[in-house]
Short mmCIF file of N, CA, C and O in Angstrom, two decimals:
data_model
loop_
_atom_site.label_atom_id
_atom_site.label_comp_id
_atom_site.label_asym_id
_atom_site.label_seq_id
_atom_site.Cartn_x
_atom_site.Cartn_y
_atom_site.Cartn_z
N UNK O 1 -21.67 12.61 -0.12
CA UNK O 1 -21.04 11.36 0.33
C UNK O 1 -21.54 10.19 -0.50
O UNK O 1 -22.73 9.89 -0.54
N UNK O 2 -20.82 9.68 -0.99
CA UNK O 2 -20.77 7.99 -1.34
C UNK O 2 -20.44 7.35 -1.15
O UNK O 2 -19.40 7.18 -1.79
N UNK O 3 -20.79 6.08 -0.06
CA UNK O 3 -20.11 4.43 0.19
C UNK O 3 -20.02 3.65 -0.88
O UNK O 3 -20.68 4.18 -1.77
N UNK O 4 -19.51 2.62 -1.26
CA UNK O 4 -19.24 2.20 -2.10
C UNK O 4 -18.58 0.29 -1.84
O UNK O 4 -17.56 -0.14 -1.30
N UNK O 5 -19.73 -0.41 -2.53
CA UNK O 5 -19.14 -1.87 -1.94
C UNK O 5 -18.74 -2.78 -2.68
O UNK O 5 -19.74 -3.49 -2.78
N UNK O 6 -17.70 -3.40 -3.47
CA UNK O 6 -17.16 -3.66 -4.31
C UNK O 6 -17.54 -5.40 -3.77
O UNK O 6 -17.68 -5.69 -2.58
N UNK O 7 -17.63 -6.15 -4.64
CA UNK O 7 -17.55 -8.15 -4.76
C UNK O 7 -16.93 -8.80 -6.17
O UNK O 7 -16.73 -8.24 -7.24
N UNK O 8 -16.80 -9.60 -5.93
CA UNK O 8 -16.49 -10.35 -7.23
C UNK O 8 -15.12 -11.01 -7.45
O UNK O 8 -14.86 -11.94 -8.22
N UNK O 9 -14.20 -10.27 -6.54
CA UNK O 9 -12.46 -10.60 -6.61
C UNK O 9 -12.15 -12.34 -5.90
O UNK O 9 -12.71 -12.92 -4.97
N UNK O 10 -11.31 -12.65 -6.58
CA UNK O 10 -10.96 -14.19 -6.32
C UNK O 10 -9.91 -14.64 -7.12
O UNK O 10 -9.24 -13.84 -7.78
N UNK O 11 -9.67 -16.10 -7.14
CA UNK O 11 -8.28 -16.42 -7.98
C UNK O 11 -8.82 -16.77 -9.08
O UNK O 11 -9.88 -17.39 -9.16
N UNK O 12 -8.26 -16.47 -9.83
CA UNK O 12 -8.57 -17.24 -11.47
C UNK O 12 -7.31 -17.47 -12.23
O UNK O 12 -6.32 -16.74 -12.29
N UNK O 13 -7.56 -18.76 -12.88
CA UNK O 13 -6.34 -18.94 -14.03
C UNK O 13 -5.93 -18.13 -14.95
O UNK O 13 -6.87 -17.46 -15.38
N UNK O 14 -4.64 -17.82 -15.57
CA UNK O 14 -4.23 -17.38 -16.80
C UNK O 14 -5.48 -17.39 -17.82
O UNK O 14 -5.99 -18.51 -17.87
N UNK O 15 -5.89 -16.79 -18.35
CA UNK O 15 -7.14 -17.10 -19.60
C UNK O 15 -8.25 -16.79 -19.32
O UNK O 15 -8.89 -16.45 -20.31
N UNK O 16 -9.23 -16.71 -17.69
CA UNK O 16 -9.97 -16.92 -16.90
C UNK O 16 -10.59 -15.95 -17.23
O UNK O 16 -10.17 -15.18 -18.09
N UNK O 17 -11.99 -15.74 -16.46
CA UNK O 17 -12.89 -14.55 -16.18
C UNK O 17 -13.15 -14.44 -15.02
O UNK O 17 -13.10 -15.29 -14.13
N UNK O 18 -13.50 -13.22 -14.98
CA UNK O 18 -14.21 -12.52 -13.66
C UNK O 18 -14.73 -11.27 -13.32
O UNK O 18 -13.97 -10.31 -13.27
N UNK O 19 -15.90 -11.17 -13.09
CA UNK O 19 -17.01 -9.85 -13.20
C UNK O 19 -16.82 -9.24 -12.01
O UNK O 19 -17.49 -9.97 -11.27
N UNK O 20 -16.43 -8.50 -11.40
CA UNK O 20 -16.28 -7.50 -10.16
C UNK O 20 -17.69 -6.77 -10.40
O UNK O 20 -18.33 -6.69 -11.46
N UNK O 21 -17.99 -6.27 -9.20
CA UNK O 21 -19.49 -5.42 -9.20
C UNK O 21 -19.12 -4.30 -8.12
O UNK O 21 -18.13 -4.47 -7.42
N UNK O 22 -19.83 -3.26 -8.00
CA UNK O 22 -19.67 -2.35 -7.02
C UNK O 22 -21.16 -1.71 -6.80
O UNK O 22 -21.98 -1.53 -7.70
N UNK O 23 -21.32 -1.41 -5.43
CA UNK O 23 -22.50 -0.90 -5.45
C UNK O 23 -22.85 0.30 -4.44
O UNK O 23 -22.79 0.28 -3.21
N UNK O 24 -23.26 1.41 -5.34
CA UNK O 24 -23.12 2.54 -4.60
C UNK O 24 -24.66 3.05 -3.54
O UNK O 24 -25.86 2.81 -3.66
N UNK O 25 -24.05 3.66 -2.78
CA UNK O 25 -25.01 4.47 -1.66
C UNK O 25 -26.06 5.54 -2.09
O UNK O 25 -26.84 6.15 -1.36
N UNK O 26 -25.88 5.64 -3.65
CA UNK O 26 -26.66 6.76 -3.78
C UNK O 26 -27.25 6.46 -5.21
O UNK O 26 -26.64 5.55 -5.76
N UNK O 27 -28.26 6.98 -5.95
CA UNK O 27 -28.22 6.93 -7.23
C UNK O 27 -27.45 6.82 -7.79
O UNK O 27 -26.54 7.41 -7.22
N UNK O 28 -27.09 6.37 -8.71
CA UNK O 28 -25.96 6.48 -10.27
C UNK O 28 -26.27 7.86 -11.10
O UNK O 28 -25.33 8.41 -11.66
N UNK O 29 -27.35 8.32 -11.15
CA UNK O 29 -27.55 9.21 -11.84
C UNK O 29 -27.28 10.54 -11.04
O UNK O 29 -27.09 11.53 -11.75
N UNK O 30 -27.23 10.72 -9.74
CA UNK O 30 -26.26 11.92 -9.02
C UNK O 30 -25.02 12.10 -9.63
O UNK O 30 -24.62 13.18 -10.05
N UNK O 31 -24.19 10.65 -9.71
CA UNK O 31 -22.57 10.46 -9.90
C UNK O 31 -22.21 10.76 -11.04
O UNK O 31 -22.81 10.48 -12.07
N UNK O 32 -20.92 11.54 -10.90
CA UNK O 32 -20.95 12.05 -12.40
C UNK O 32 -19.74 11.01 -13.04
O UNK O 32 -19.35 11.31 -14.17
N UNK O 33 -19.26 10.09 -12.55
CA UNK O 33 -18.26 9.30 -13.14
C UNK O 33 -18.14 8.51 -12.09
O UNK O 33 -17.99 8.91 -10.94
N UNK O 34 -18.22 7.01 -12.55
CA UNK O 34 -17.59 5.77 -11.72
C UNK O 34 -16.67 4.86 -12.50
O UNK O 34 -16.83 4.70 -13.71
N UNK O 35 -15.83 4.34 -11.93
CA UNK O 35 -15.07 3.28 -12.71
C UNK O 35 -14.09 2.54 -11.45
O UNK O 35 -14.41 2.49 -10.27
N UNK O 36 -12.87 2.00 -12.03
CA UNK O 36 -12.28 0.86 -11.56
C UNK O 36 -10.41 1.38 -11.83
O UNK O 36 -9.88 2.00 -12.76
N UNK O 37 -9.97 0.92 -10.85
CA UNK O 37 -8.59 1.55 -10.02
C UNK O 37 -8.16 -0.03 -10.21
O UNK O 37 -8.87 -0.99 -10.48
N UNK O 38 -6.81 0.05 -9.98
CA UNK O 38 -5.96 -1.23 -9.36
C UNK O 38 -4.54 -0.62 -8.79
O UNK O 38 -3.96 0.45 -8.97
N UNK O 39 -4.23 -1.89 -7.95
CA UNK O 39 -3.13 -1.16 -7.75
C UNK O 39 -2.09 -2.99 -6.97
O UNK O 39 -2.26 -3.78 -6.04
N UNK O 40 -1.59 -2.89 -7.53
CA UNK O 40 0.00 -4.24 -7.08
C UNK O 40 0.92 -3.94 -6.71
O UNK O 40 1.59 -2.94 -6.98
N UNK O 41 1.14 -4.92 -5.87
CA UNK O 41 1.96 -4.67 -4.76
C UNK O 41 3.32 -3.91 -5.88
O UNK O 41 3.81 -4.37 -6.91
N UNK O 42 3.73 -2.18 -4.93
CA UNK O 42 4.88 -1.62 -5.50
C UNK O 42 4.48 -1.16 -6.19
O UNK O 42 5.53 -1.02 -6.81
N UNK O 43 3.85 -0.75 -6.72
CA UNK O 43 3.02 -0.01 -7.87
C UNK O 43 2.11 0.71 -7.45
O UNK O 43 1.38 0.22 -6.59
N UNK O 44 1.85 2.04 -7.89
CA UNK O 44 1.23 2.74 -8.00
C UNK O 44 -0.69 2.57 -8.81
O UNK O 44 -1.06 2.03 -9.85
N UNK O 45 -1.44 3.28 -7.78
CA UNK O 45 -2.66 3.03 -8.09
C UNK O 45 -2.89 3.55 -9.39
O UNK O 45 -2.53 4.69 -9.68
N UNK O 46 -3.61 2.62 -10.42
CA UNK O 46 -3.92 3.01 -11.52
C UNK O 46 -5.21 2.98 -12.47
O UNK O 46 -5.90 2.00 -12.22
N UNK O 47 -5.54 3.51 -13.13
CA UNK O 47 -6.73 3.71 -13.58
C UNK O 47 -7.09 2.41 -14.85
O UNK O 47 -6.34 2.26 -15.82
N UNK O 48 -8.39 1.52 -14.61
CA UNK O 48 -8.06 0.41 -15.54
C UNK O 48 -9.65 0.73 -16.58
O UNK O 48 -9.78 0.14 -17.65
N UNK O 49 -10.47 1.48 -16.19
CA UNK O 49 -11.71 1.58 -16.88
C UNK O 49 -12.78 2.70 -16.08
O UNK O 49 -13.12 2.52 -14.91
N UNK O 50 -13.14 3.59 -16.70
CA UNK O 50 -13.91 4.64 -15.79
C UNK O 50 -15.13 4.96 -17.12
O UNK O 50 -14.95 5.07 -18.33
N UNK O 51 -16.55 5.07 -16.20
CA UNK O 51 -17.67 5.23 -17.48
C UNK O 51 -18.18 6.75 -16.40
O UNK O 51 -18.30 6.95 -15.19
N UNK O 52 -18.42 7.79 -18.01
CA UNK O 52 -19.41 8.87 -16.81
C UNK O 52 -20.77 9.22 -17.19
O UNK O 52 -21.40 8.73 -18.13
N UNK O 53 -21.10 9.94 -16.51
CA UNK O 53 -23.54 9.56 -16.50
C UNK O 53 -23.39 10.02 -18.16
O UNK O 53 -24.35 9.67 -18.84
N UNK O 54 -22.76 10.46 -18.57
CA UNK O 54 -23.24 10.58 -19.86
C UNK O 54 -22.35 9.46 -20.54
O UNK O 54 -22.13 9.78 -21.71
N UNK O 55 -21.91 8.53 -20.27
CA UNK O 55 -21.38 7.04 -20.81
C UNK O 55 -20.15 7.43 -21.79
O UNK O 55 -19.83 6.68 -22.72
N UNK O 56 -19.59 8.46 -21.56
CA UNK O 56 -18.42 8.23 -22.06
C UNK O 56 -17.31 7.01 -21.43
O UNK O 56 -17.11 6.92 -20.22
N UNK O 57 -16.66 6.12 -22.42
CA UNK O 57 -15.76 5.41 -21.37
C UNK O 57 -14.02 5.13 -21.71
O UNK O 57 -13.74 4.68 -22.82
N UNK O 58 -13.28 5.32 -21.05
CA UNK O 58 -11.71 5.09 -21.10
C UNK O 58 -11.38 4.05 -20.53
O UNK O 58 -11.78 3.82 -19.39
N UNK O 59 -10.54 3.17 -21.24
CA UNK O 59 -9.75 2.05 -20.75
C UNK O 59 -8.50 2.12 -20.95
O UNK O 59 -7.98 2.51 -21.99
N UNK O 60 -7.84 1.67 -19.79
CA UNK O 60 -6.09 1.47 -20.08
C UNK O 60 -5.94 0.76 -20.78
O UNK O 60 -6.48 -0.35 -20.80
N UNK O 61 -4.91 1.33 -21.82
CA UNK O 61 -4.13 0.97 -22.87
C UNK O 61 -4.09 -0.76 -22.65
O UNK O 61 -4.34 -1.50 -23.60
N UNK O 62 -3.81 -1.21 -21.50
CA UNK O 62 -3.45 -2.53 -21.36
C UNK O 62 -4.45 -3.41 -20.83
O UNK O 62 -4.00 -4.33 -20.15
N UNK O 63 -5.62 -3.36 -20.96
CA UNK O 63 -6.84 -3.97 -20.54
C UNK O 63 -8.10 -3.31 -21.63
O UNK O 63 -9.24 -3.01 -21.30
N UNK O 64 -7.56 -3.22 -22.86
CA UNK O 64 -8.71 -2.63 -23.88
C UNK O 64 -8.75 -4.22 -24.61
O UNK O 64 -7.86 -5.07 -24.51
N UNK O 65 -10.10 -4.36 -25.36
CA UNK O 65 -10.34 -5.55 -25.92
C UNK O 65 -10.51 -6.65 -24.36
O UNK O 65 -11.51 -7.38 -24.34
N UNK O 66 -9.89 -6.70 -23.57
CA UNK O 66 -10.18 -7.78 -22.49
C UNK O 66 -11.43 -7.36 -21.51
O UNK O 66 -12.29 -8.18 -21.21
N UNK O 67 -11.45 -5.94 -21.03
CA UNK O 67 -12.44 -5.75 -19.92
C UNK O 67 -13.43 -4.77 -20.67
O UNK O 67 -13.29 -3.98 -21.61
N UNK O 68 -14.74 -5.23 -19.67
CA UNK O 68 -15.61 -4.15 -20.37
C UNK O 68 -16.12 -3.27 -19.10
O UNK O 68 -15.84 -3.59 -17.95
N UNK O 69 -16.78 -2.29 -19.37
CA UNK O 69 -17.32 -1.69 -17.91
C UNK O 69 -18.19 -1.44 -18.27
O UNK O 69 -18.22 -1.17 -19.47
N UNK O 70 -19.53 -1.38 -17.41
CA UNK O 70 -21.09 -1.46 -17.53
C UNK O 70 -21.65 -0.61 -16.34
O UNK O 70 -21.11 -0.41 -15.26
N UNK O 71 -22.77 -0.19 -16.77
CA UNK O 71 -23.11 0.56 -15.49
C UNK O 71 -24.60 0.31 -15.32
O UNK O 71 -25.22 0.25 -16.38
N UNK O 72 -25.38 0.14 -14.05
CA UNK O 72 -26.71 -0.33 -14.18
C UNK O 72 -27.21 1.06 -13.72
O UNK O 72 -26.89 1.09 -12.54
N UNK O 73 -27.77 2.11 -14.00
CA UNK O 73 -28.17 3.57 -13.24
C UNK O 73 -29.38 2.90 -12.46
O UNK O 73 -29.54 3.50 -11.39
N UNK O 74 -30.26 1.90 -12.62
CA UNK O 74 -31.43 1.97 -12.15
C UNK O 74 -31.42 0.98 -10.91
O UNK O 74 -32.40 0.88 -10.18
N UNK O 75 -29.95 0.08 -10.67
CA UNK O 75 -29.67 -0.87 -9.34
C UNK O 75 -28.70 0.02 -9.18
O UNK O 75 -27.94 -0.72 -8.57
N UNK O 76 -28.06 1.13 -9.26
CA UNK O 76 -27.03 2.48 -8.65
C UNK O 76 -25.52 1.46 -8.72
O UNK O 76 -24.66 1.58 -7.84
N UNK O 77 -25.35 0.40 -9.99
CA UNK O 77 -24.28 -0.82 -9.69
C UNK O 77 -23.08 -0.21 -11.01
O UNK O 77 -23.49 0.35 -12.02
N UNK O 78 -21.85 -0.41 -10.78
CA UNK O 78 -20.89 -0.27 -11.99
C UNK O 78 -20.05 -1.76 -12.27
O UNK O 78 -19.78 -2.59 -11.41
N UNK O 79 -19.86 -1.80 -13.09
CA UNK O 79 -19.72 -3.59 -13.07
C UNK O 79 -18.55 -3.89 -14.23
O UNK O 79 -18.74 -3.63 -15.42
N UNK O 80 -16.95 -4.66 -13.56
CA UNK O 80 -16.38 -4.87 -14.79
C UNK O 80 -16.31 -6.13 -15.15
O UNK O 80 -16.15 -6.77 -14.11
N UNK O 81 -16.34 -7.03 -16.27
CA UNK O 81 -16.31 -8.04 -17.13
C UNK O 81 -15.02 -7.77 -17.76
O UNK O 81 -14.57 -6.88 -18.48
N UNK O 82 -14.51 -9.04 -17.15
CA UNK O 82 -12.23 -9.03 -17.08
C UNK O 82 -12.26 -10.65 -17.66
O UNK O 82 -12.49 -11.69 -17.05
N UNK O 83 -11.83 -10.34 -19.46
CA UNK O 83 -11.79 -11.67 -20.26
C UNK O 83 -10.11 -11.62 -20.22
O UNK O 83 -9.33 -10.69 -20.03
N UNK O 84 -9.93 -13.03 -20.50
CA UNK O 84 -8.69 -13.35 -20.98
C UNK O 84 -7.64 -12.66 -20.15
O UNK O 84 -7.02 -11.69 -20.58
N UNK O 85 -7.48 -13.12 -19.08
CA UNK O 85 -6.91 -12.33 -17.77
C UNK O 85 -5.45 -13.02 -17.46
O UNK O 85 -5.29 -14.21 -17.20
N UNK O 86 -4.35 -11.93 -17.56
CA UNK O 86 -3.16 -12.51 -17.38
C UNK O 86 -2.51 -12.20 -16.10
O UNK O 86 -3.14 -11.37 -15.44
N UNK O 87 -1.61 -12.57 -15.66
CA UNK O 87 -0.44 -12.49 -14.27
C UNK O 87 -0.76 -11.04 -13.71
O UNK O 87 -1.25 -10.85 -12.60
N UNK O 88 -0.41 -10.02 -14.65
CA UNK O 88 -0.24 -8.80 -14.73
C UNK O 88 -1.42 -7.89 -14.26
O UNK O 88 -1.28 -6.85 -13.61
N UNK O 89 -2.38 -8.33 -14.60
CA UNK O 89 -3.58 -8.27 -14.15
C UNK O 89 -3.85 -8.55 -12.32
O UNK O 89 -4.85 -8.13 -11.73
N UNK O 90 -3.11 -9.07 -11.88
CA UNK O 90 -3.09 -9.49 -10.05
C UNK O 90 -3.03 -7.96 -9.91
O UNK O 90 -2.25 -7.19 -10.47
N UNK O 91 -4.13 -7.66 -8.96
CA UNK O 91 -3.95 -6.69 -8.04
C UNK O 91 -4.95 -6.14 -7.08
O UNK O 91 -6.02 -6.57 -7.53
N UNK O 92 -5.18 -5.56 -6.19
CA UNK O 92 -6.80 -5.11 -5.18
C UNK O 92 -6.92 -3.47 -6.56
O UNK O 92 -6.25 -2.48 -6.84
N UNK O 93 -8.45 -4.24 -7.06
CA UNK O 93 -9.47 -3.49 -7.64
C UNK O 93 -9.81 -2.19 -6.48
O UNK O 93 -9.83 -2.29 -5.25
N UNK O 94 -10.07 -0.97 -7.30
CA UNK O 94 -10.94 -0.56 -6.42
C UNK O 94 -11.87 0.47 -7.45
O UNK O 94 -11.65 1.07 -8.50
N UNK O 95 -13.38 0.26 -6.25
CA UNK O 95 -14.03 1.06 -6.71
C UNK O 95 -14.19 2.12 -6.73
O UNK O 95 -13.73 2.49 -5.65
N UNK O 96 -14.81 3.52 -7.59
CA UNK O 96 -14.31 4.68 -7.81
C UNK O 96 -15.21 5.67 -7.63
O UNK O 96 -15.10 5.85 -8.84
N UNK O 97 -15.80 6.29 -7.38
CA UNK O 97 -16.98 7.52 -8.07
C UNK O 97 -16.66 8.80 -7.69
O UNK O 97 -16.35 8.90 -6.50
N UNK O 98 -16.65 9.69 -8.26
CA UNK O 98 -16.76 10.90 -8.62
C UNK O 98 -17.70 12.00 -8.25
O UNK O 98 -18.64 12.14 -9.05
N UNK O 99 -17.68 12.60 -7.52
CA UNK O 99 -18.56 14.41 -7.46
C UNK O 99 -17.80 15.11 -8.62
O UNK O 99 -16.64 14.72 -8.59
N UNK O 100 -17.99 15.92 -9.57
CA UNK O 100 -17.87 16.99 -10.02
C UNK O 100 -18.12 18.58 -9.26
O UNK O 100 -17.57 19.63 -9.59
N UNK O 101 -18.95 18.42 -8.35
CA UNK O 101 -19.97 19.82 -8.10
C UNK O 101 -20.12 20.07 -6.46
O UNK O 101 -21.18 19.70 -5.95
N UNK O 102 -19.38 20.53 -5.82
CA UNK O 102 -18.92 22.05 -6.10
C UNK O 102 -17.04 21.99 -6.86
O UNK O 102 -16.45 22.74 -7.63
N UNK O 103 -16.67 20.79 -6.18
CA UNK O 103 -15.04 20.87 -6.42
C UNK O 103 -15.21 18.94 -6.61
O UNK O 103 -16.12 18.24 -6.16
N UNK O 104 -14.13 18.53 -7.33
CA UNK O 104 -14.05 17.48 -7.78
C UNK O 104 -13.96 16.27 -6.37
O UNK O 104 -12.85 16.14 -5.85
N UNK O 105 -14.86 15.62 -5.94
CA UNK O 105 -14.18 14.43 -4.83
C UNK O 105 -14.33 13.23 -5.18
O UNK O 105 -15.34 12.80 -5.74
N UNK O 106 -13.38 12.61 -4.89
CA UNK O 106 -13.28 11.12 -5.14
C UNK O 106 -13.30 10.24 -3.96
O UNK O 106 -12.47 10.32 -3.06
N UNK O 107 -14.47 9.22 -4.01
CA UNK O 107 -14.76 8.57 -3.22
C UNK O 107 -14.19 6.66 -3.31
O UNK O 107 -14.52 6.15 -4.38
N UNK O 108 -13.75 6.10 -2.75
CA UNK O 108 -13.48 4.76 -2.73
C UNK O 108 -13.83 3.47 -2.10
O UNK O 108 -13.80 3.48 -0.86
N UNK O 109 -14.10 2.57 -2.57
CA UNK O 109 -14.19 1.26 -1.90
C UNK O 109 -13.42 0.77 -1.31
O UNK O 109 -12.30 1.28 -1.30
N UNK O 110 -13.64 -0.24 -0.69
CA UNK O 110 -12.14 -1.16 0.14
C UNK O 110 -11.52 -1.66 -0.63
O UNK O 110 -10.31 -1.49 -0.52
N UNK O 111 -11.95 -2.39 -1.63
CA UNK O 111 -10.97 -3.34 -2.52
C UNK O 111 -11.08 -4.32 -2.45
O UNK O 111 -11.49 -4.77 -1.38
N UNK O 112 -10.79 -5.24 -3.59
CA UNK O 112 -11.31 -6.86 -3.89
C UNK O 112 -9.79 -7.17 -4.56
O UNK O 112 -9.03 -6.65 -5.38
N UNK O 113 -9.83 -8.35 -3.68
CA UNK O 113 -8.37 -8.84 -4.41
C UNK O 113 -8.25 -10.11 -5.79
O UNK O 113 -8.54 -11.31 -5.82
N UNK O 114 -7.70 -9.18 -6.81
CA UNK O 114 -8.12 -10.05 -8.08
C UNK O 114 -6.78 -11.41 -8.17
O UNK O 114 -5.93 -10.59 -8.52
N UNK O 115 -6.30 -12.22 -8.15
CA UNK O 115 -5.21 -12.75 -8.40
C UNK O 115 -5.43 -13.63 -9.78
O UNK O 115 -6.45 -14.21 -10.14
N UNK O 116 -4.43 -13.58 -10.30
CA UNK O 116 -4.50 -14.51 -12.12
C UNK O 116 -3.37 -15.77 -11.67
O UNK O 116 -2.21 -15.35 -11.56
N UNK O 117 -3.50 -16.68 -11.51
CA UNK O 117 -2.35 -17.67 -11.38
C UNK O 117 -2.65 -19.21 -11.93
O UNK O 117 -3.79 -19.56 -12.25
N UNK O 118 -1.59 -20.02 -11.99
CA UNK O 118 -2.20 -21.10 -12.20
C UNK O 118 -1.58 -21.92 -11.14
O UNK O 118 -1.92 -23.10 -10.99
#
């Protein structure tokens, strides 16, 4: 089992920043992959940045060069840094982590609501 508590979501302008944080119930170094979901209204939940204990990391096609994802193993925290943030970008974040072992489970946060507007 992993809880999982996500902060950081709020309004920001076209151009803006904003660091989302998540913070898990268990070591980081148990988890074999954490990252970051979104999902807007009518749309389907989607994958925007995922890092795993061995730091491999994937970003959507459409948030590469703008967000970064970070992981602290030793505060058990996964953390994204969202530059130059457009409209498109509005949506509830969520946080992510991963079991591999025995069978794959995916665990989630509540969600932080990001909005880009001016």
């Amino acid at each position: 089992q992993v809880q999982l508590v996500e902060s950081g979501g709020g309004l920001v302008q076209p151009g803006g920043s904003l660091r989302l944080s998540c913070a898990a119930s268990r070591s980081a170094f148990s988890i074999d992959a954490m990252g970051w979901y979104r999902q807007a209204p009518g749309k389907e939940r989607e994958l925007v940045a995922r890092i795993t204990r061995g730091m491999f990391i994937k970003y959507a096609d459409s948030v590469k060069g703008r967000f970064t994802i970070s992981r602290d193993s030793a505060k058990n925290t996964v953390s994204l840094q969202m530059n130059s943030l457009k409209p498109e970008d509005t949506a509830v974040y969520y946080c992510n982590a991963e079991l591999w072992v025995p069978t794959t489970t995916y665990y989630w946060g509540q969600g932080t609501q990001v909005t880009v507007s001016s």
